[in-house]
Coordinates of C-alpha atoms in Angstrom, one line a residue:
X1 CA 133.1 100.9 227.7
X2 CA 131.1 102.8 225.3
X3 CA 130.7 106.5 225.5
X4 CA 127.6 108.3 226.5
X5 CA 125.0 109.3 223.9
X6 CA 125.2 112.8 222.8
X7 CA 122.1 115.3 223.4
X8 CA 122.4 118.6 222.8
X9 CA 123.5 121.1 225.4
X10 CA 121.9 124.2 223.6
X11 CA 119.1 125.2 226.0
X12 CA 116.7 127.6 223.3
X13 CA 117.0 123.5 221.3
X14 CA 116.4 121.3 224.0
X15 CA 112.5 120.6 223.8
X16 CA 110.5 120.6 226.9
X17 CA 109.1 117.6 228.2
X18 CA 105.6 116.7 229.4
X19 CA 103.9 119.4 231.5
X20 CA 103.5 118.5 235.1
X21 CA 101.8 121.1 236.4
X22 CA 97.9 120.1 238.5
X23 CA 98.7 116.3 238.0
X24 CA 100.5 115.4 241.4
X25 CA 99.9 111.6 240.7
X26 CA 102.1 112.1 237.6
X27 CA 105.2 114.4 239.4
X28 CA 105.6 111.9 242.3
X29 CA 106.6 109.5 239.2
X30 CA 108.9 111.7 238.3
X31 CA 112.7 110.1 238.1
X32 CA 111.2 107.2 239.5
X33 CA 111.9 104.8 236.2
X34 CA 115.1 105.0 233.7
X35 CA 114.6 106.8 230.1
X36 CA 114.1 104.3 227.2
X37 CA 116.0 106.5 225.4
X38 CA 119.2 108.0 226.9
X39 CA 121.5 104.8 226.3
X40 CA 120.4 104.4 222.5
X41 CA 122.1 105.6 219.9
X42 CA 120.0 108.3 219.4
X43 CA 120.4 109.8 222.8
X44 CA 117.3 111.2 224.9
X45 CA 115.7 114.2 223.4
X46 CA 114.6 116.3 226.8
X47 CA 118.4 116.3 228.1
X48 CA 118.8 117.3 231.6
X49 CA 115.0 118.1 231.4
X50 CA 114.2 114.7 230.6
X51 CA 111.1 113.2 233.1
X52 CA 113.0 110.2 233.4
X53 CA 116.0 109.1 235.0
X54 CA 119.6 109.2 232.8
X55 CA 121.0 106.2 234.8
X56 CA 121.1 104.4 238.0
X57 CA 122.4 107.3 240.1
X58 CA 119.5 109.4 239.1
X59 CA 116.6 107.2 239.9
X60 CA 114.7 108.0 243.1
X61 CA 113.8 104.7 244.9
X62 CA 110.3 105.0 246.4
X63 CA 109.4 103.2 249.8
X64 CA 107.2 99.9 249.1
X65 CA 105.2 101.3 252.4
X66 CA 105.3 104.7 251.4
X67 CA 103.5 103.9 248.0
X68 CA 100.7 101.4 249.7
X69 CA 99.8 104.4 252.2
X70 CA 99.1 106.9 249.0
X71 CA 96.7 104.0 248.1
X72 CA 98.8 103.4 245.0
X73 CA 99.9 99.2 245.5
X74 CA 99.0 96.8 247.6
X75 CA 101.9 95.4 249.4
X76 CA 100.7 91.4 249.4
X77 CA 100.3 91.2 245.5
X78 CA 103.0 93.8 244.1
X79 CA 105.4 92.1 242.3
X80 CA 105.0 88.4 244.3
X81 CA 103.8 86.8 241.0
X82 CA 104.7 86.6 237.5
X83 CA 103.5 88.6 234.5
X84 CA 101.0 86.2 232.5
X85 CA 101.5 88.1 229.5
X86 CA 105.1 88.1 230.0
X87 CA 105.0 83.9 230.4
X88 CA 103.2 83.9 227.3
X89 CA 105.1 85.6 224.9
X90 CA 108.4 87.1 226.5
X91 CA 107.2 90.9 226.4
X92 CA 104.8 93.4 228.1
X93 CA 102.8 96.3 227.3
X94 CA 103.1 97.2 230.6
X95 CA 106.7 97.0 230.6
X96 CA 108.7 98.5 233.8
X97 CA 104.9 99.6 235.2
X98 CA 103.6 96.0 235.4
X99 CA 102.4 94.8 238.6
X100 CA 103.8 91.3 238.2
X101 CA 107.5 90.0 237.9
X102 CA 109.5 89.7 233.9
X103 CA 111.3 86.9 234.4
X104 CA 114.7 87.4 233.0
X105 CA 114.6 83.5 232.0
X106 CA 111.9 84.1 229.5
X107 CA 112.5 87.4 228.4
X108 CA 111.6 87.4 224.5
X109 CA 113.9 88.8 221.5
X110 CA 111.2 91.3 220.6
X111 CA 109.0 94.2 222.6
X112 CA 105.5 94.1 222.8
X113 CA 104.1 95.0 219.7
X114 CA 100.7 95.3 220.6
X115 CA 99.3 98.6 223.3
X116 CA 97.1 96.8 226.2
X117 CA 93.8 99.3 226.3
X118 CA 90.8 99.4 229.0
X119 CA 89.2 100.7 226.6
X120 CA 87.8 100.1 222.7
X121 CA 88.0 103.0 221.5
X122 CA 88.4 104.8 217.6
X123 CA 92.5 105.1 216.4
X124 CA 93.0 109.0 215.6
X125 CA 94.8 108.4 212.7
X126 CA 93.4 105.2 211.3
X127 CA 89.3 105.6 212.3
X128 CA 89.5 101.8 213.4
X129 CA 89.4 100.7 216.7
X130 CA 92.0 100.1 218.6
X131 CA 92.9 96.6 219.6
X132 CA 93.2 94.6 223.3
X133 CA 95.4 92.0 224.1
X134 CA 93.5 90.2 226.7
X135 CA 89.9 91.2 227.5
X136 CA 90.4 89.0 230.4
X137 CA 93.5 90.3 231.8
X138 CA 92.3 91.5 235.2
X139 CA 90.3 88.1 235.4
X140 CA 93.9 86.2 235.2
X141 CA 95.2 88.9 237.6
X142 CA 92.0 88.0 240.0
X143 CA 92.1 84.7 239.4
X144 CA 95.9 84.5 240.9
X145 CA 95.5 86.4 243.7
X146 CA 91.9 86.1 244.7
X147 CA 90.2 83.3 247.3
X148 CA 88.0 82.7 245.4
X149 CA 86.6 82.7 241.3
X150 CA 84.0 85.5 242.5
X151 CA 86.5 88.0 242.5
X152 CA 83.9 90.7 243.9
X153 CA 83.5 88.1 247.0
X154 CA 85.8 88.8 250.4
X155 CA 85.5 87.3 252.9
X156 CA 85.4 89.3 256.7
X157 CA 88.2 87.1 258.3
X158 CA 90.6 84.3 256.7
X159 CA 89.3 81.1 255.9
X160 CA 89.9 77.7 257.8
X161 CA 88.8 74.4 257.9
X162 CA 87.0 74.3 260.9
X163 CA 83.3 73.1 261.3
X164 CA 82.5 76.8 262.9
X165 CA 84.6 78.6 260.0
X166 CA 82.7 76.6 257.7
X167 CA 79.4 77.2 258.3
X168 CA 80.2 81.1 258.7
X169 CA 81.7 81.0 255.4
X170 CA 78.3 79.4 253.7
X171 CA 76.1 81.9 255.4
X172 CA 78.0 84.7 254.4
X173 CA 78.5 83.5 250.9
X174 CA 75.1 82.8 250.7
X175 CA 74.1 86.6 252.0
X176 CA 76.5 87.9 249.1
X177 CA 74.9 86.2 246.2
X178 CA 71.6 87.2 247.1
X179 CA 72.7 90.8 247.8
X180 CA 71.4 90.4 251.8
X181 CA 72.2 92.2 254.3
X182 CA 74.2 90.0 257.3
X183 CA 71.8 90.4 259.7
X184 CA 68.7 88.6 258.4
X185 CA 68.3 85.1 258.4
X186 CA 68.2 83.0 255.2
X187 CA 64.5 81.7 255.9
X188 CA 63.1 85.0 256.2
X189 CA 60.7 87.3 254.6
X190 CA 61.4 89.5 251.6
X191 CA 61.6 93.2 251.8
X192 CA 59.7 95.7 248.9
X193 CA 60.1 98.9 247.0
X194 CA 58.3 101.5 245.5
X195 CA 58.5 101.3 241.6
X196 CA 59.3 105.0 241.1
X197 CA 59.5 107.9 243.2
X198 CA 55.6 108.6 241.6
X199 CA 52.2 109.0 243.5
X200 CA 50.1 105.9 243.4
X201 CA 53.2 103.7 242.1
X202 CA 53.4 100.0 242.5
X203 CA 55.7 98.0 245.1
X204 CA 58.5 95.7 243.3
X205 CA 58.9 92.6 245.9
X206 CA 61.9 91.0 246.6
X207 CA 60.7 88.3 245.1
X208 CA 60.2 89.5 242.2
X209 CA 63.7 91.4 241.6
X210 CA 65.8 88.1 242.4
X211 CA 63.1 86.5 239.6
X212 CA 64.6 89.5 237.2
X213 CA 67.9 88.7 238.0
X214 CA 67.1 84.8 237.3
X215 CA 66.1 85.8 233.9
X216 CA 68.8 88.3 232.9
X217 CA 71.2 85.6 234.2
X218 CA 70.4 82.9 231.2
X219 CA 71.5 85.2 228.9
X220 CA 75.4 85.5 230.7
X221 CA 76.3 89.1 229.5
X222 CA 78.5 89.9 232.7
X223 CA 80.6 87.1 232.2
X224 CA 82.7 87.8 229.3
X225 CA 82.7 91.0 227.6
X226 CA 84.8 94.2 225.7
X227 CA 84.1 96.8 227.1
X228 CA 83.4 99.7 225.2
X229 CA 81.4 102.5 227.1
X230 CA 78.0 103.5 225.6
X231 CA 76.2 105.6 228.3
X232 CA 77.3 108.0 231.0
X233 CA 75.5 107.3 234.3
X234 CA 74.9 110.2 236.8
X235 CA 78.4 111.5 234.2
X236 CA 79.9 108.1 235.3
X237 CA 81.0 105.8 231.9
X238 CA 79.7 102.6 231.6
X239 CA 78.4 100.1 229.4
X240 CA 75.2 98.8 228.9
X241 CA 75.3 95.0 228.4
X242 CA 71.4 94.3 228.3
X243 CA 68.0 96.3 228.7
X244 CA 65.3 94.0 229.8
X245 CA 61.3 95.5 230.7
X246 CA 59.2 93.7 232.9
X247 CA 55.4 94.8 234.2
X248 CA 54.0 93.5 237.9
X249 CA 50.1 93.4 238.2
X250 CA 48.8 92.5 241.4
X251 CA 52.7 91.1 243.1
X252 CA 52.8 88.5 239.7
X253 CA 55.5 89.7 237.3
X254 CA 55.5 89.1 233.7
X255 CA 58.2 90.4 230.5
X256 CA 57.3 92.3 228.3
X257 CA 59.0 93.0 224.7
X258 CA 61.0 95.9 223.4
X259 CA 58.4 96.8 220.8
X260 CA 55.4 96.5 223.0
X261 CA 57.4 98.7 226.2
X262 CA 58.0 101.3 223.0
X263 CA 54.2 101.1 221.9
X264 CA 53.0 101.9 225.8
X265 CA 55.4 105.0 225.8
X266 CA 54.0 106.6 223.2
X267 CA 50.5 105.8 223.4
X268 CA 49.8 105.0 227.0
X269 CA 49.7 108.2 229.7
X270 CA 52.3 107.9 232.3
X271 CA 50.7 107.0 234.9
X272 CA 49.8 103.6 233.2
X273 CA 53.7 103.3 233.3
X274 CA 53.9 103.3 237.4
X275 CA 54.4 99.0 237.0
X276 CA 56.8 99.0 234.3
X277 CA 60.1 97.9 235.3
X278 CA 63.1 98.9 233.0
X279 CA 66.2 97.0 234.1
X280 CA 69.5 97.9 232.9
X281 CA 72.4 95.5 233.2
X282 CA 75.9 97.5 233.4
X283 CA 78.9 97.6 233.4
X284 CA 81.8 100.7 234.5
X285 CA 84.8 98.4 233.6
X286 CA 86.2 95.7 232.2
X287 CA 86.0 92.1 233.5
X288 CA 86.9 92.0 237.2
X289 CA 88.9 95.2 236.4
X290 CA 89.5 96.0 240.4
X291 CA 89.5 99.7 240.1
X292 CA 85.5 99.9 239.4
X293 CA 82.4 98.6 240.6
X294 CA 81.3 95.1 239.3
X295 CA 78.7 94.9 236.5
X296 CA 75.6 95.3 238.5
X297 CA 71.3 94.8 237.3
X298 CA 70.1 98.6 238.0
X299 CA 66.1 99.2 238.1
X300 CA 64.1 102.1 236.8
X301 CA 67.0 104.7 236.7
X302 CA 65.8 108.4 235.5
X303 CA 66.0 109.0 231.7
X304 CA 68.2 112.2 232.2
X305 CA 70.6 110.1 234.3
X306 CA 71.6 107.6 231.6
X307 CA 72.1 109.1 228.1
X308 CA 74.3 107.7 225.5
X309 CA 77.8 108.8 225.1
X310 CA 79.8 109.2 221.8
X311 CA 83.4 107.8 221.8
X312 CA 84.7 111.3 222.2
X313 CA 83.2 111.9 224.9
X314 CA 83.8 108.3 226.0
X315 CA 87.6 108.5 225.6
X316 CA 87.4 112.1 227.4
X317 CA 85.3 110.9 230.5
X318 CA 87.7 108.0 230.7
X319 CA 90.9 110.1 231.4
X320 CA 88.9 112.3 233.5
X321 CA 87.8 108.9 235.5
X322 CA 91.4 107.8 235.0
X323 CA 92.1 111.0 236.8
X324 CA 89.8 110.9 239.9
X325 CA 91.6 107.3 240.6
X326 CA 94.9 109.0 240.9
X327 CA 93.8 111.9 243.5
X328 CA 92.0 109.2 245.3
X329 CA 88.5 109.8 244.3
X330 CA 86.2 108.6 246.1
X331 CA 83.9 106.3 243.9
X332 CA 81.0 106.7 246.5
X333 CA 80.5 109.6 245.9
X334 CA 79.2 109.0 242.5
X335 CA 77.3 106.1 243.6
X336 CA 75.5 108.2 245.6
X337 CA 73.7 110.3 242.9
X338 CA 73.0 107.0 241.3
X339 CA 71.9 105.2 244.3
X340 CA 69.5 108.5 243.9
X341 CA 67.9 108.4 240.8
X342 CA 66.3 104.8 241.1
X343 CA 64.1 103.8 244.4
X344 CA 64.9 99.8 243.8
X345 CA 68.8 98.9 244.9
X346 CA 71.0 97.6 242.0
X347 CA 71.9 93.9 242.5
X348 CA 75.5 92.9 241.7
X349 CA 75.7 90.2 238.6
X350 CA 78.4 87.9 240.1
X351 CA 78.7 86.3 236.9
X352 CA 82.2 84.1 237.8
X353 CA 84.1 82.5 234.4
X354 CA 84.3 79.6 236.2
X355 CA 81.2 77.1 235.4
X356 CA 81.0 75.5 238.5
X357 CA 81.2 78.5 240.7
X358 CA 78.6 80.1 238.3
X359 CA 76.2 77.3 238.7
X360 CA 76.5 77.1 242.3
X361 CA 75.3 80.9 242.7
X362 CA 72.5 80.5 240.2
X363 CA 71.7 77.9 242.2
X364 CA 71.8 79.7 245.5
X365 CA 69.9 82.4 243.5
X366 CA 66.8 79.7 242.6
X367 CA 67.1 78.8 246.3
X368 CA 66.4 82.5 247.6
X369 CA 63.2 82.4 245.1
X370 CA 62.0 79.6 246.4
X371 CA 62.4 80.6 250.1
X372 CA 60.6 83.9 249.2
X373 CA 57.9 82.1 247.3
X374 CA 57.0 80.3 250.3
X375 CA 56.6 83.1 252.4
X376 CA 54.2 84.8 250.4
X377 CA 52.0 82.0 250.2
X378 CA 50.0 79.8 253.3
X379 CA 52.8 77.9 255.0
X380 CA 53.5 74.6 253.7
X381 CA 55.6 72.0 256.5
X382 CA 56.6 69.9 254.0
X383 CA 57.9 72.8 251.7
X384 CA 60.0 74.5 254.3
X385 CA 61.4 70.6 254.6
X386 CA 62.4 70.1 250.9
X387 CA 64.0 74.1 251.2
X388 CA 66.0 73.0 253.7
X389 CA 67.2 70.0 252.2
X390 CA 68.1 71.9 249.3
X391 CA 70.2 74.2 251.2
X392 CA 72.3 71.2 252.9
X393 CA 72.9 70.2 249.2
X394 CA 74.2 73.7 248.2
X395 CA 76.2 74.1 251.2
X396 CA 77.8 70.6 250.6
X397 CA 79.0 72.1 247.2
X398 CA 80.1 75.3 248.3
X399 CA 82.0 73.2 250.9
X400 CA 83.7 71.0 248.3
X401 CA 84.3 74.2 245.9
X402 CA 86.1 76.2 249.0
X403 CA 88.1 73.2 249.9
X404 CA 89.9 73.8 246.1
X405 CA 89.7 77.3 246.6
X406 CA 91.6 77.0 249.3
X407 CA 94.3 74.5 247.8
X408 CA 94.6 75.7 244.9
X409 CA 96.7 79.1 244.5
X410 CA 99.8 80.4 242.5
X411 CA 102.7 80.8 245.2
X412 CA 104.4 84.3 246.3
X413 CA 107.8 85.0 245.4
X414 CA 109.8 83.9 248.0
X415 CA 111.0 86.6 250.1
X416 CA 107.7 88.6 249.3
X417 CA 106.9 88.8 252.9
X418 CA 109.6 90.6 254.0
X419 CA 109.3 94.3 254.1
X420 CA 109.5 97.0 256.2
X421 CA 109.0 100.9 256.4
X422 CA 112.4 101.1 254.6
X423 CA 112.2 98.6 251.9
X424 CA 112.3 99.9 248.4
X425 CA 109.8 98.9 245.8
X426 CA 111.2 95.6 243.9
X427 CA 112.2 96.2 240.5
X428 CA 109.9 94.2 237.8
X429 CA 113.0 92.6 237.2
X430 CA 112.9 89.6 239.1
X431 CA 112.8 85.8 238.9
X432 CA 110.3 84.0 240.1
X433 CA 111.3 81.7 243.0
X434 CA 108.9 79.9 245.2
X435 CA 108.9 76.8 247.6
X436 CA 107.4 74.2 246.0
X437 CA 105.8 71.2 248.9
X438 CA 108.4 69.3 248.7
X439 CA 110.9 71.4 250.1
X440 CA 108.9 72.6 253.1

């Protein structure tokens, strides 16, 4: 057997490792995965000080239970499926941290070359910016273990095939795309808010805001983006993907252009402004990334609210947000000052990379308009006829996109559903063995 690497046993030379102190998500880690460096040739550094375990005997085991209560896994998609990027090219950034399974059968000669970042962000050293490997990584992650391509969309009890499942499926589906509320009916009136907070302001209709939403749609900025933060929001990072202005006269709505919404600031008084809508599409993370809200259309937010951000402060806010997720942060709580500084709610983009399931909620979208449309003008039999017609159509292709939905899915690792309170978390280690339907 070959000996152990040597490491120094002089204590005043033995640096000190990482300072733990006021990070308790980082010391529960601690020991918890083996040092890259004690069996090399070079030997580990830290010595008995080292963060990390020096062997098997050393390592302490966490609970798989144990970790999901702390709100740091979730027990039905640890480890049940393979690592994409590990399929792909036989290494992982992630490495002994990723939440899928490395396949010894296709483990690759070389380690991942490349650092995965959240983030585009300036390189220290270089001044360039640093690179992703996949800006649609936690899309691939979604799109394995979600129900559906609208990864923001869950549904409030499993799925079946029955007529009555069905049709509570559509209607809630329906109530999500159109940002509803479950408790109003589909053919019903819209609801209306006050364009700012300011005496004598203007009402923006429901009508109107799904007709903003129409239009930011066309331009697809949700669906496939790097993000790279630009403002802070209520000293939350996000993005900006589009700024759109808009002016209602009278309940009619009309755009208006960058230059001419720049010419009425600075020569109009502000009370001409009380019909101007500013609407911001955002973003606080990247594509489907689970751990942040989904790029939303927010309306008339406060100028002191939303200010740019440098990537300094970008990269700073982002460990400090990085930070809140580990001591369970709420993130309500900075919705709430957001929620605060506009009187219209945001509207959630839903903006799938799927084509069909895209279309079908555009679709659902121009169906809402409609509905409203005819509800603020003299009732029309023959209208309300062709409305419902339409919705019969839409249902039927929700119906026929849910029925592959529901077909189609990667398998869990066989064995994945066995836990208890004592079972220890799986190592990343593991092949990847599933019944196929032949076997069952």
């Amino acid at each position: 057997s070959n000996p152990l690497p040597k490491v120094s046993t002089d204590e005043s030379k033995v640096p000190l490792p990482q300072n733990l102190r006021g990070d308790p998500f980082r010391h529960a880690k601690v020991k918890t995965e083996l040092c890259r460096n004690y069996l090399s040739p070079k030997g580990c550094i830290f010595g008995d000080k080292c963060n990390f375990a020096h062997g098997e005997h050393e390592l302490q085991l966490k609970k798989l239970m144990a970790e999901e209560e702390d709100g740091k896994l979730d027990v039905e998609i640890f480890r049940t499926h393979p690592c994409f990027t590990w399929l792909a090219t036989g290494a992982c950034p992630f490495d002994q941290r990723c939440l899928g399974l490395h396949d010894p059968r296709v483990n690759g000669s070389q380690p991942s070359w490349l650092n995965h970042n959240e983030i585009m962000v300036n390189n220290n050293n270089t001044g360039k910016q640093s690179l992703q490997i996949d800006k649609l990584y936690h899309e691939k992650i979604c799109a394995a273990y979600s129900c559906s391509p609208v990864h923001a969309f869950t549904p409030k009890s499993r799925w079946n095939a029955d007529v009555k499942s069905t049709l509570s499926a559509w209607r809630e589906f329906y109530f999500f795309c159109c940002g509803m509320e479950n408790d109003r009916q589909i053919y019903s009136e819209g609801l209306s808010w006050p364009v700012s907070s300011l005496e004598g302001s203007s009402d923006l209709t429901e009508l109107n805001r799904v007709a903003i939403v129409l239009k930011m749609r066309e331009a697809r900025k949700a669906r496939l983006y790097v993000y790279s933060p630009s403002h802070l929001f209520c000293d939350i990072l996000c993005m900006v993907l589009q700024t759109r202005y808009f002016r209602t006269n009278l309940g009619f709505l009309s755009e208006i252009s960058d230059q001419d919404y720049e010419r009425m600031c600075s020569t109009e008084r502000a009370s001409s402004l009380n019909n101007i809508i500013v609407a911001r599409e955002i973003a606080f993370g990247g594509v489907s990334d689970p751990q942040f809200r989904e790029a939303s259309i927010w309306f008339n937010i406060r100028s002191e609210n939303i200010v740019p951000c440098t990537r300094q402060q970008a990269r700073k806010n982002n460990i400090r947000s990085r930070h809140k997720l580990r001591m369970k942060w709420d993130p309500s709580s900075g919705e709430v000052g957001m929620a605060r500084s506009c009187t219209i709610p945001p509207f959630d983009s839903n903006q799938p990379v799927d084509n069909a399931a895209f279309d079908l909620i555009t679709d659902i979208l121009g169906h809402r308009y409609r509905v409203l449309e005819y509800f603020s003008s003299e009732p029309d039999e023959m209208v309300h006829q062709l409305l419902v017609e339409e919705e019969g159509q839409l249902q039927q292709r929700f119906e026929s996109q849910r029925r592959f939905w529901m077909t189609w899915s990667w398998p869990k690792k066989l064995g994945s559903n066995d836990f208890d309170a004592e079972t220890v978390i799986p190592s990343v280690f593991g092949a990847y063995n599933f019944v196929t339907y032949g076997d069952r």
